[in-house]
Amino acid sequence: MKILDQYILRRFLYNFFSSFFILIVIFIFQGIWLFIDDLAGKGLGMVIIGKFIFYFIPTLVDKVLPLTVLLSSILTFGTFAENYEFAAMKASGISLQRGMRSLIVFVLFLGVVTFFFANNVIPKSEQKMFNLRRNIAKVKPAAAITEGVFSDFEGTGEGMNIKVDRKHGEQDRFLDNVIIHKKTKQNINNTVIKAKSGELISSEESDIIQLVLKDGNYYEDVMPKDAKERRKQPFAKSNFETYTINIDISELNDQDLEEDQNITTNKMKNVGRLIKDIDSLRENNLEKVEAFSKNVVTRMGAFPIQTPTDSTQKNLQLIKPKKKAKEIKVDSIKTVDDFMESLEQWEQMQVMKKAQNEVSSILNTVKSKKDELQSRYKFYNSHILSLHQKYALALSCIILFFVGAPLGAIIRKGGLGLPMVVAIILFLTYYFIGVFAGNYAKEGNIHPAIGAWLPTLIMLPLGVSLTRRATADKGLIGFGHFIDRIKSLFKKKDKEAEDQ
């Protein structure tokens, strides 16, 4: 490697690692606010919180790395141009592409490493972070309760959802405006408990956590075995001043905070797992749609399925002696109106009422199934989107380098002033296009592959244009070219007028 390549690469790496460290710290503080309320003040200790932050850092790479490449390339080549180092290179016959050669090799290597990181490290860190939060919620029940929404309260044998307006006090043990839904073994909410206040009482020596509710109401659906009694929809309700729920956590005392659970989301899967799940999800969705369509057609009865005739029976009928042909009566009813006119008025009312009920029932079934299928296809689209995003992330680092390097040579400014502003504007444009395209792709408005590649494809022509302008030593926006064309157009018109 020549001295010039070593010098350019060394300057770029210095800016690259400095920018990466600064940006990762900023993004950690920005992202940690989402979880700090569930972690701080719960008696977890700094080791567990440190593990959580350690698992959280890799999930920021898809945001930090493209911005780092863009910023470091603008800083490096902007400093070269500002200090007239590029002018000296060009005077020595070294073009911009020749000066970028060592960095192009490094960025290509970085793209390969980025794909490996996105395919192996990020899914594992997502899984570790998800399981750590879930296991913390088991060991520290107060951490499982989020203010204002229903949360699964771990540790109950039959299952329970709890919602509180506010948590306060030491380790958030005091609760305001508590609503609890207790579930049966069939996962049905048959019990609702409301209380104005509550308190979580626990002891290190005891395997029982007590949830003490005060000043509330209790409602429970009673499910008798007799079908006639169930039609009466019996229930039990009562008021209470103090109601205590004992939660056995003996099985949770030995809970391993590093225990890995099942992989549940698309962010926790690598390319091989995503491809496999995409195929299975597509087949499963098609089976659901076909089964539902057959069910609706059968319920409507509009397209009766003709049973195939048995050929053996048909042959036997041919062997049987012929009987005298009976006169076949022609059906006089040919339309629905004819059928309705043949009925009495009270029969017509019954038929219309039954038809209306059937149509309403089918419409309600279709609406509920529509929501289910939409969520299924959204889950399916998110898998395709995640698969393409892993490849797009690696390529985006390469393309953003070809945007930032010529842009730095054009603006001719180093330091953290103008280059930082330009890099943030370009990155926000890239990022928000990716967010909107991803949301559209999940909803099925555009293909998930387009949603993943759209921001990168938009930056590609920008990088090509900036590289060509920087190579030709042109400015960022060449208004002179357009002005010259307008002037030449007017000159042609003047000459034509003079000739006439």
XYZ file of C-alpha atoms in Angstrom, residues 292 296 299-300 357-367:
15
model
C -62.519 -19.808 4.977
C -68.534 -19.204 3.447
C -72.937 -21.577 4.521
C -74.381 -19.503 1.681
C -80.014 -13.256 9.834
C -77.893 -15.542 7.652
C -76.477 -12.636 5.654
C -75.721 -10.636 8.824
C -74.006 -13.653 10.356
C -71.869 -14.218 7.259
C -70.934 -10.519 7.055
C -69.879 -10.476 10.715
C -67.802 -13.607 10.144
C -66.146 -12.059 7.092
C -65.328 -8.848 8.987
